[in-house]
Amino acid sequence: MTAWYEQSFGEDYLLVYKHRSQREASEQVEAILPLLQVKPGSRILDLCCGTGRHAVELAAKGYEVTGLDLSDVLLSYARRHSRCLPVTYVKGDMRALPFPDEMFDAVLNWFTSFGYFAEDRENEKVLSEIARVLAPGGKFFIDFLNRAYTVKHLIPVSEREEGDIRIREERFVDGDYVKKKITVAEGSTHRTYFERVKMYSKDELQAMIERSGLKVDRILGGYDKMDYTEEAPRMLFLGRKDRRVTKGGSQWKD
């Protein structure tokens, strides 16, 4: 059976998430970069880069950027809209990154591109891979939904039109997961997609991150840079790698 994330990030994704603008990405990069204190020229991995919105903003600021994603459609779009900026786009699975140890000075993960897998150990592989490819002292950023806020403020149904196409999104909480059913109606044709993200509390995700060999320095509640509370819409984890981590495990630096 094909996993949901292998089906949902195609041509219709570009339409469903059309409202996620380049301006939004620019503002998010402007908010986060000063907190990470990564010098221009540093090697940055945009993990699950999608259409490359954040990658091009980083490249425009003088960083050496690699964007990784599993979707051929989104990678193709990213390459076409790279604005002639030097971004390297690579297809790959975030649980097994096709990069050598300690290659990057920073790894950035935007827009809830975590929690895609049903098993905790699979999601933990993502964190372990972030730690492995980060150079010692390298910085990381993970933008994830706030479980408490999501459960309380979830919008069950929304509909909108894009030209002659009607988009319906149905959202619900099922145990530890937030799920979405997306229907794209074009004339008599209906295409349906599903999304599923495993929700973690702040303490659960922080513990997972730190078990992987990363150290959390700060948790924000959104791009307004306010500290996290249960009423905040997001959980933005910022931190660094304190340990030398390899595929065979991890050990403390001397």
C-alpha positions as YAML, in Angstrom:
chain: A
units: angstrom
residues:
- id: 1
  name: MET
  ca: [0.00, 0.00, 0.00]
- id: 2
  name: THR
  ca: [1.36, 3.40, -0.99]
- id: 3
  name: ALA
  ca: [2.00, 5.74, 1.94]
- id: 4
  name: TRP
  ca: [-0.06, 8.94, 2.07]
- id: 5
  name: TYR
  ca: [3.03, 11.14, 1.71]
- id: 6
  name: GLU
  ca: [3.90, 9.42, -1.56]
- id: 7
  name: GLN
  ca: [0.49, 10.32, -3.01]
- id: 8
  name: SER
  ca: [-0.37, 13.75, -1.62]
- id: 9
  name: PHE
  ca: [2.58, 15.86, -2.79]
- id: 10
  name: GLY
  ca: [1.77, 16.01, -6.49]
- id: 11
  name: GLU
  ca: [0.30, 18.59, -8.88]
- id: 12
  name: ASP
  ca: [-2.83, 19.13, -6.79]
- id: 13
  name: TYR
  ca: [-0.70, 19.95, -3.74]
- id: 14
  name: LEU
  ca: [0.51, 23.05, -5.58]
- id: 15
  name: LEU
  ca: [-3.11, 24.16, -5.90]
- id: 16
  name: VAL
  ca: [-4.27, 23.19, -2.40]
- id: 17
  name: TYR
  ca: [-1.39, 25.05, -0.74]
- id: 18
  name: LYS
  ca: [-1.23, 27.92, -3.21]
- id: 19
  name: HIS
  ca: [-1.79, 30.37, -0.33]
- id: 20
  name: ARG
  ca: [1.61, 29.48, 1.16]
- id: 21
  name: SER
  ca: [3.40, 32.39, -0.45]
- id: 22
  name: GLN
  ca: [6.98, 33.39, -1.11]
- id: 23
  name: ARG
  ca: [6.42, 36.44, 1.05]
- id: 24
  name: GLU
  ca: [5.47, 34.20, 3.98]
- id: 25
  name: ALA
  ca: [8.65, 32.16, 3.50]
- id: 26
  name: SER
  ca: [10.76, 35.32, 3.36]
- id: 27
  name: GLU
  ca: [9.27, 36.60, 6.61]
- id: 28
  name: GLN
  ca: [9.85, 33.26, 8.33]
- id: 29
  name: VAL
  ca: [13.49, 33.14, 7.23]
- id: 30
  name: GLU
  ca: [13.98, 36.72, 8.43]
- id: 31
  name: ALA
  ca: [12.53, 35.77, 11.83]
- id: 32
  name: ILE
  ca: [14.54, 32.59, 12.41]
- id: 33
  name: LEU
  ca: [18.00, 33.23, 10.95]
- id: 34
  name: PRO
  ca: [19.09, 35.83, 13.53]
- id: 35
  name: LEU
  ca: [18.20, 33.39, 16.32]
- id: 36
  name: LEU
  ca: [20.27, 30.58, 14.82]
- id: 37
  name: GLN
  ca: [23.29, 32.82, 14.16]
- id: 38
  name: VAL
  ca: [24.47, 30.89, 11.12]
- id: 39
  name: LYS
  ca: [27.10, 32.80, 9.16]
- id: 40
  name: PRO
  ca: [26.56, 33.51, 5.43]
- id: 41
  name: GLY
  ca: [28.41, 30.96, 3.34]
- id: 42
  name: SER
  ca: [27.48, 28.16, 5.72]
- id: 43
  name: ARG
  ca: [26.07, 24.91, 4.36]
- id: 44
  name: ILE
  ca: [22.34, 24.62, 5.07]
- id: 45
  name: LEU
  ca: [20.02, 21.67, 4.46]
- id: 46
  name: ASP
  ca: [16.38, 22.58, 3.87]
- id: 47
  name: LEU
  ca: [14.87, 19.25, 4.92]
- id: 48
  name: CYS
  ca: [11.58, 18.49, 3.14]
- id: 49
  name: CYS
  ca: [12.04, 21.59, 1.02]
- id: 50
  name: GLY
  ca: [8.85, 21.20, -1.01]
- id: 51
  name: THR
  ca: [8.66, 23.92, -3.67]
- id: 52
  name: GLY
  ca: [11.87, 25.53, -2.41]
- id: 53
  name: ARG
  ca: [10.24, 28.66, -0.97]
- id: 54
  name: HIS
  ca: [12.61, 28.83, 1.99]
- id: 55
  name: ALA
  ca: [15.61, 27.44, 0.11]
- id: 56
  name: VAL
  ca: [15.72, 30.33, -2.37]
- id: 57
  name: GLU
  ca: [15.39, 32.89, 0.42]
- id: 58
  name: LEU
  ca: [18.37, 31.31, 2.18]
- id: 59
  name: ALA
  ca: [20.41, 31.16, -1.03]
- id: 60
  name: ALA
  ca: [19.68, 34.84, -1.69]
- id: 61
  name: LYS
  ca: [21.33, 35.62, 1.64]
- id: 62
  name: GLY
  ca: [24.55, 33.92, 0.63]
- id: 63
  name: TYR
  ca: [24.15, 30.45, 2.12]
- id: 64
  name: GLU
  ca: [25.18, 27.24, 0.37]
- id: 65
  name: VAL
  ca: [21.78, 25.56, 0.28]
- id: 66
  name: THR
  ca: [20.71, 21.99, -0.40]
- id: 67
  name: GLY
  ca: [17.01, 21.17, -0.54]
- id: 68
  name: LEU
  ca: [15.83, 17.60, -0.04]
- id: 69
  name: ASP
  ca: [12.35, 16.25, -0.77]
- id: 70
  name: LEU
  ca: [10.70, 12.97, -1.75]
- id: 71
  name: SER
  ca: [8.33, 14.49, -4.32]
- id: 72
  name: ASP
  ca: [9.47, 14.65, -7.94]
- id: 73
  name: VAL
  ca: [6.68, 17.14, -8.67]
- id: 74
  name: LEU
  ca: [7.70, 19.56, -5.93]
- id: 75
  name: LEU
  ca: [11.40, 19.25, -6.74]
- id: 76
  name: SER
  ca: [10.69, 19.97, -10.41]
- id: 77
  name: TYR
  ca: [8.70, 23.06, -9.41]
- id: 78
  name: ALA
  ca: [11.50, 24.18, -7.09]
- id: 79
  name: ARG
  ca: [14.12, 23.89, -9.84]
- id: 80
  name: ARG
  ca: [11.96, 25.88, -12.28]
- id: 81
  name: HIS
  ca: [11.42, 28.65, -9.73]
- id: 82
  name: SER
  ca: [14.91, 28.87, -8.26]
- id: 83
  name: ARG
  ca: [15.36, 32.46, -9.57]
- id: 84
  name: CYS
  ca: [18.80, 31.43, -10.91]
- id: 85
  name: LEU
  ca: [20.02, 31.07, -7.33]
- id: 86
  name: PRO
  ca: [22.54, 28.29, -6.58]
- id: 87
  name: VAL
  ca: [20.35, 25.78, -4.73]
- id: 88
  name: THR
  ca: [21.08, 22.06, -5.06]
- id: 89
  name: TYR
  ca: [17.89, 19.97, -5.02]
- id: 90
  name: VAL
  ca: [18.08, 16.29, -4.11]
- id: 91
  name: LYS
  ca: [15.43, 13.57, -3.99]
- id: 92
  name: GLY
  ca: [15.55, 11.47, -0.83]
- id: 93
  name: ASP
  ca: [13.85, 10.02, 2.23]
- id: 94
  name: MET
  ca: [14.30, 12.06, 5.40]
- id: 95
  name: ARG
  ca: [14.82, 8.84, 7.39]
- id: 96
  name: ALA
  ca: [17.94, 7.95, 5.37]
- id: 97
  name: LEU
  ca: [19.60, 11.13, 4.13]
- id: 98
  name: PRO
  ca: [21.92, 10.66, 1.13]
- id: 99
  name: PHE
  ca: [24.65, 12.81, 2.64]
- id: 100
  name: PRO
  ca: [27.89, 12.07, 4.51]
- id: 101
  name: ASP
  ca: [28.31, 12.62, 8.24]
- id: 102
  name: GLU
  ca: [28.75, 16.21, 9.46]
- id: 103
  name: MET
  ca: [28.12, 17.78, 6.04]
- id: 104
  name: PHE
  ca: [25.92, 20.70, 7.10]
- id: 105
  name: ASP
  ca: [26.25, 23.68, 9.42]
- id: 106
  name: ALA
  ca: [22.48, 23.90, 9.84]
- id: 107
  name: VAL
  ca: [19.41, 21.77, 9.13]
- id: 108
  name: LEU
  ca: [16.05, 23.52, 8.86]
- id: 109
  name: ASN
  ca: [12.67, 21.77, 8.79]
- id: 110
  name: TRP
  ca: [9.67, 24.04, 8.07]
- id: 111
  name: PHE
  ca: [5.87, 23.77, 7.94]
- id: 112
  name: THR
  ca: [5.13, 20.59, 9.95]
- id: 113
  name: SER
  ca: [7.34, 18.34, 7.84]
- id: 114
  name: PHE
  ca: [7.72, 15.89, 10.72]
- id: 115
  name: GLY
  ca: [5.53, 13.22, 12.31]
- id: 116
  name: TYR
  ca: [4.63, 11.65, 8.96]
- id: 117
  name: PHE
  ca: [5.23, 8.09, 10.14]
- id: 118
  name: ALA
  ca: [2.99, 5.93, 12.33]
- id: 119
  name: GLU
  ca: [5.83, 4.44, 14.38]
- id: 120
  name: ASP
  ca: [7.76, 6.63, 16.81]
- id: 121
  name: ARG
  ca: [10.98, 4.89, 15.85]
- id: 122
  name: GLU
  ca: [10.52, 6.00, 12.24]
- id: 123
  name: ASN
  ca: [10.05, 9.62, 13.28]
- id: 124
  name: GLU
  ca: [13.06, 9.29, 15.57]
- id: 125
  name: LYS
  ca: [15.13, 8.17, 12.58]
- id: 126
  name: VAL
  ca: [14.53, 11.60, 11.06]
- id: 127
  name: LEU
  ca: [15.95, 13.29, 14.15]
- id: 128
  name: SER
  ca: [18.91, 10.92, 14.25]
- id: 129
  name: GLU
  ca: [19.66, 11.70, 10.62]
- id: 130
  name: ILE
  ca: [19.53, 15.43, 11.31]
- id: 131
  name: ALA
  ca: [22.07, 14.90, 14.08]
- id: 132
  name: ARG
  ca: [24.27, 12.71, 11.89]
- id: 133
  name: VAL
  ca: [24.58, 15.16, 8.99]
- id: 134
  name: LEU
  ca: [25.11, 18.18, 11.25]
- id: 135
  name: ALA
  ca: [28.66, 19.27, 11.94]
- id: 136
  name: PRO
  ca: [29.57, 19.47, 15.65]
- id: 137
  name: GLY
  ca: [28.13, 22.72, 16.95]
- id: 138
  name: GLY
  ca: [25.77, 22.91, 13.95]
- id: 139
  name: LYS
  ca: [22.31, 24.44, 14.38]
- id: 140
  name: PHE
  ca: [18.87, 22.98, 13.79]
- id: 141
  name: PHE
  ca: [15.34, 24.33, 13.51]
- id: 142
  name: ILE
  ca: [12.10, 22.31, 13.55]
- id: 143
  name: ASP
  ca: [8.71, 23.98, 12.98]
- id: 144
  name: PHE
  ca: [5.95, 21.71, 14.29]
- id: 145
  name: LEU
  ca: [2.30, 22.07, 15.23]
- id: 146
  name: ASN
  ca: [1.34, 22.57, 18.87]
- id: 147
  name: ARG
  ca: [-0.79, 19.59, 19.83]
- id: 148
  name: ALA
  ca: [-2.80, 21.41, 22.52]
- id: 149
  name: TYR
  ca: [-3.62, 24.32, 20.23]
- id: 150
  name: THR
  ca: [-4.41, 22.09, 17.26]
- id: 151
  name: VAL
  ca: [-6.89, 19.96, 19.19]
- id: 152
  name: LYS
  ca: [-8.62, 23.03, 20.62]
- id: 153
  name: HIS
  ca: [-8.79, 25.15, 17.46]
- id: 154
  name: LEU
  ca: [-9.12, 22.60, 14.66]
- id: 155
  name: ILE
  ca: [-11.42, 23.77, 11.84]
- id: 156
  name: PRO
  ca: [-13.47, 20.68, 10.85]
- id: 157
  name: VAL
  ca: [-14.32, 21.69, 7.28]
- id: 158
  name: SER
  ca: [-13.30, 24.43, 4.87]
- id: 159
  name: GLU
  ca: [-14.09, 24.93, 1.20]
- id: 160
  name: ARG
  ca: [-12.85, 27.32, -1.44]
- id: 161
  name: GLU
  ca: [-12.64, 27.72, -5.19]
- id: 162
  name: GLU
  ca: [-9.62, 28.20, -7.41]
- id: 163
  name: GLY
  ca: [-11.08, 29.14, -10.77]
- id: 164
  name: ASP
  ca: [-13.30, 26.24, -11.84]
- id: 165
  name: ILE
  ca: [-11.80, 23.90, -9.24]
- id: 166
  name: ARG
  ca: [-13.39, 23.39, -5.83]
- id: 167
  name: ILE
  ca: [-11.25, 22.33, -2.87]
- id: 168
  name: ARG
  ca: [-12.76, 20.80, 0.26]
- id: 169
  name: GLU
  ca: [-10.63, 20.04, 3.33]
- id: 170
  name: GLU
  ca: [-11.97, 17.94, 6.22]
- id: 171
  name: ARG
  ca: [-9.89, 17.81, 9.41]
- id: 172
  name: PHE
  ca: [-10.21, 15.65, 12.51]
- id: 173
  name: VAL
  ca: [-8.25, 14.28, 15.43]
- id: 174
  name: ASP
  ca: [-7.92, 10.50, 15.69]
- id: 175
  name: GLY
  ca: [-6.06, 9.52, 18.84]
- id: 176
  name: ASP
  ca: [-2.48, 10.80, 18.53]
- id: 177
  name: TYR
  ca: [-2.98, 11.89, 14.93]
- id: 178
  name: VAL
  ca: [-4.40, 14.92, 13.21]
- id: 179
  name: LYS
  ca: [-5.79, 13.89, 9.84]
- id: 180
  name: LYS
  ca: [-7.03, 15.68, 6.77]
- id: 181
  name: LYS
  ca: [-9.10, 14.54, 3.81]
- id: 182
  name: ILE
  ca: [-8.71, 16.74, 0.74]
- id: 183
  name: THR
  ca: [-11.12, 16.57, -2.18]
- id: 184
  name: VAL
  ca: [-10.31, 18.40, -5.41]
- id: 185
  name: ALA
  ca: [-13.37, 18.66, -7.65]
- id: 186
  name: GLU
  ca: [-12.90, 19.63, -11.28]
- id: 187
  name: GLY
  ca: [-16.12, 19.28, -13.26]
- id: 188
  name: SER
  ca: [-17.33, 15.70, -12.80]
- id: 189
  name: THR
  ca: [-13.87, 14.55, -11.67]
- id: 190
  name: HIS
  ca: [-13.06, 14.21, -7.98]
- id: 191
  name: ARG
  ca: [-9.57, 13.51, -6.68]
- id: 192
  name: THR
  ca: [-9.08, 12.63, -3.01]
- id: 193
  name: TYR
  ca: [-5.96, 12.81, -0.86]
- id: 194
  name: PHE
  ca: [-5.24, 12.11, 2.77]
- id: 195
  name: GLU
  ca: [-2.73, 13.62, 5.17]
- id: 196
  name: ARG
  ca: [-1.77, 12.33, 8.61]
- id: 197
  name: VAL
  ca: [0.62, 13.78, 11.18]
- id: 198
  name: LYS
  ca: [1.43, 12.19, 14.50]
- id: 199
  name: MET
  ca: [1.12, 14.83, 17.20]
- id: 200
  name: TYR
  ca: [3.62, 15.14, 20.02]
- id: 201
  name: SER
  ca: [3.53, 17.28, 23.12]
- id: 202
  name: LYS
  ca: [6.35, 19.74, 23.74]
- id: 203
  name: ASP
  ca: [7.94, 17.45, 26.33]
- id: 204
  name: GLU
  ca: [7.62, 14.36, 24.13]
- id: 205
  name: LEU
  ca: [9.22, 15.99, 21.11]
- id: 206
  name: GLN
  ca: [11.96, 17.66, 23.13]
- id: 207
  name: ALA
  ca: [12.86, 14.29, 24.67]
- id: 208
  name: MET
  ca: [12.99, 12.68, 21.21]
- id: 209
  name: ILE
  ca: [15.19, 15.46, 19.88]
- id: 210
  name: GLU
  ca: [17.63, 15.24, 22.76]
- id: 211
  name: ARG
  ca: [17.83, 11.44, 22.58]
- id: 212
  name: SER
  ca: [19.06, 11.85, 19.01]
- id: 213
  name: GLY
  ca: [22.12, 13.81, 20.12]
- id: 214
  name: LEU
  ca: [20.75, 17.33, 19.70]
- id: 215
  name: LYS
  ca: [20.35, 20.00, 22.36]
- id: 216
  name: VAL
  ca: [17.27, 22.23, 22.47]
- id: 217
  name: ASP
  ca: [18.19, 25.82, 23.32]
- id: 218
  name: ARG
  ca: [14.82, 27.50, 22.90]
- id: 219
  name: ILE
  ca: [11.20, 26.71, 22.05]
- id: 220
  name: LEU
  ca: [9.07, 29.45, 20.50]
- id: 221
  name: GLY
  ca: [5.32, 29.53, 20.04]
- id: 222
  name: GLY
  ca: [5.40, 31.09, 16.58]
- id: 223
  name: TYR
  ca: [7.25, 33.38, 14.21]
- id: 224
  name: ASP
  ca: [6.44, 36.36, 16.42]
- id: 225
  name: LYS
  ca: [9.31, 34.97, 18.56]
- id: 226
  name: MET
  ca: [7.21, 34.70, 21.72]
- id: 227
  name: ASP
  ca: [8.16, 31.81, 23.97]
- id: 228
  name: TYR
  ca: [6.05, 28.65, 23.80]
- id: 229
  name: THR
  ca: [2.84, 28.30, 25.80]
- id: 230
  name: GLU
  ca: [0.02, 25.77, 25.40]
- id: 231
  name: GLU
  ca: [-2.03, 28.51, 23.72]
- id: 232
  name: ALA
  ca: [0.63, 29.14, 21.06]
- id: 233
  name: PRO
  ca: [-0.18, 27.91, 17.54]
- id: 234
  name: ARG
  ca: [3.24, 26.37, 16.86]
- id: 235
  name: MET
  ca: [6.25, 24.75, 18.50]
- id: 236
  name: LEU
  ca: [9.48, 26.07, 17.00]
- id: 237
  name: PHE
  ca: [12.49, 24.15, 18.30]
- id: 238
  name: LEU
  ca: [15.90, 25.80, 17.96]
- id: 239
  name: GLY
  ca: [19.13, 24.22, 19.09]
- id: 240
  name: ARG
  ca: [22.46, 22.69, 18.21]
- id: 241
  name: LYS
  ca: [24.41, 19.48, 17.97]
- id: 242
  name: ASP
  ca: [26.53, 18.78, 21.02]
- id: 243
  name: ARG
  ca: [27.56, 15.24, 20.16]
- id: 244
  name: ARG
  ca: [29.37, 13.48, 17.35]
- id: 245
  name: VAL
  ca: [26.71, 11.23, 15.80]
- id: 246
  name: THR
  ca: [27.29, 8.52, 13.21]
- id: 247
  name: LYS
  ca: [25.12, 5.83, 11.67]
- id: 248
  name: GLY
  ca: [26.45, 3.38, 14.21]
- id: 249
  name: GLY
  ca: [25.34, 5.44, 17.20]
- id: 250
  name: SER
  ca: [26.54, 8.49, 19.06]
- id: 251
  name: GLN
  ca: [29.22, 9.48, 21.49]
- id: 252
  name: TRP
  ca: [29.96, 12.59, 23.48]
- id: 253
  name: LYS
  ca: [32.55, 14.96, 22.11]
- id: 254
  name: ASP
  ca: [35.72, 15.38, 24.13]
...
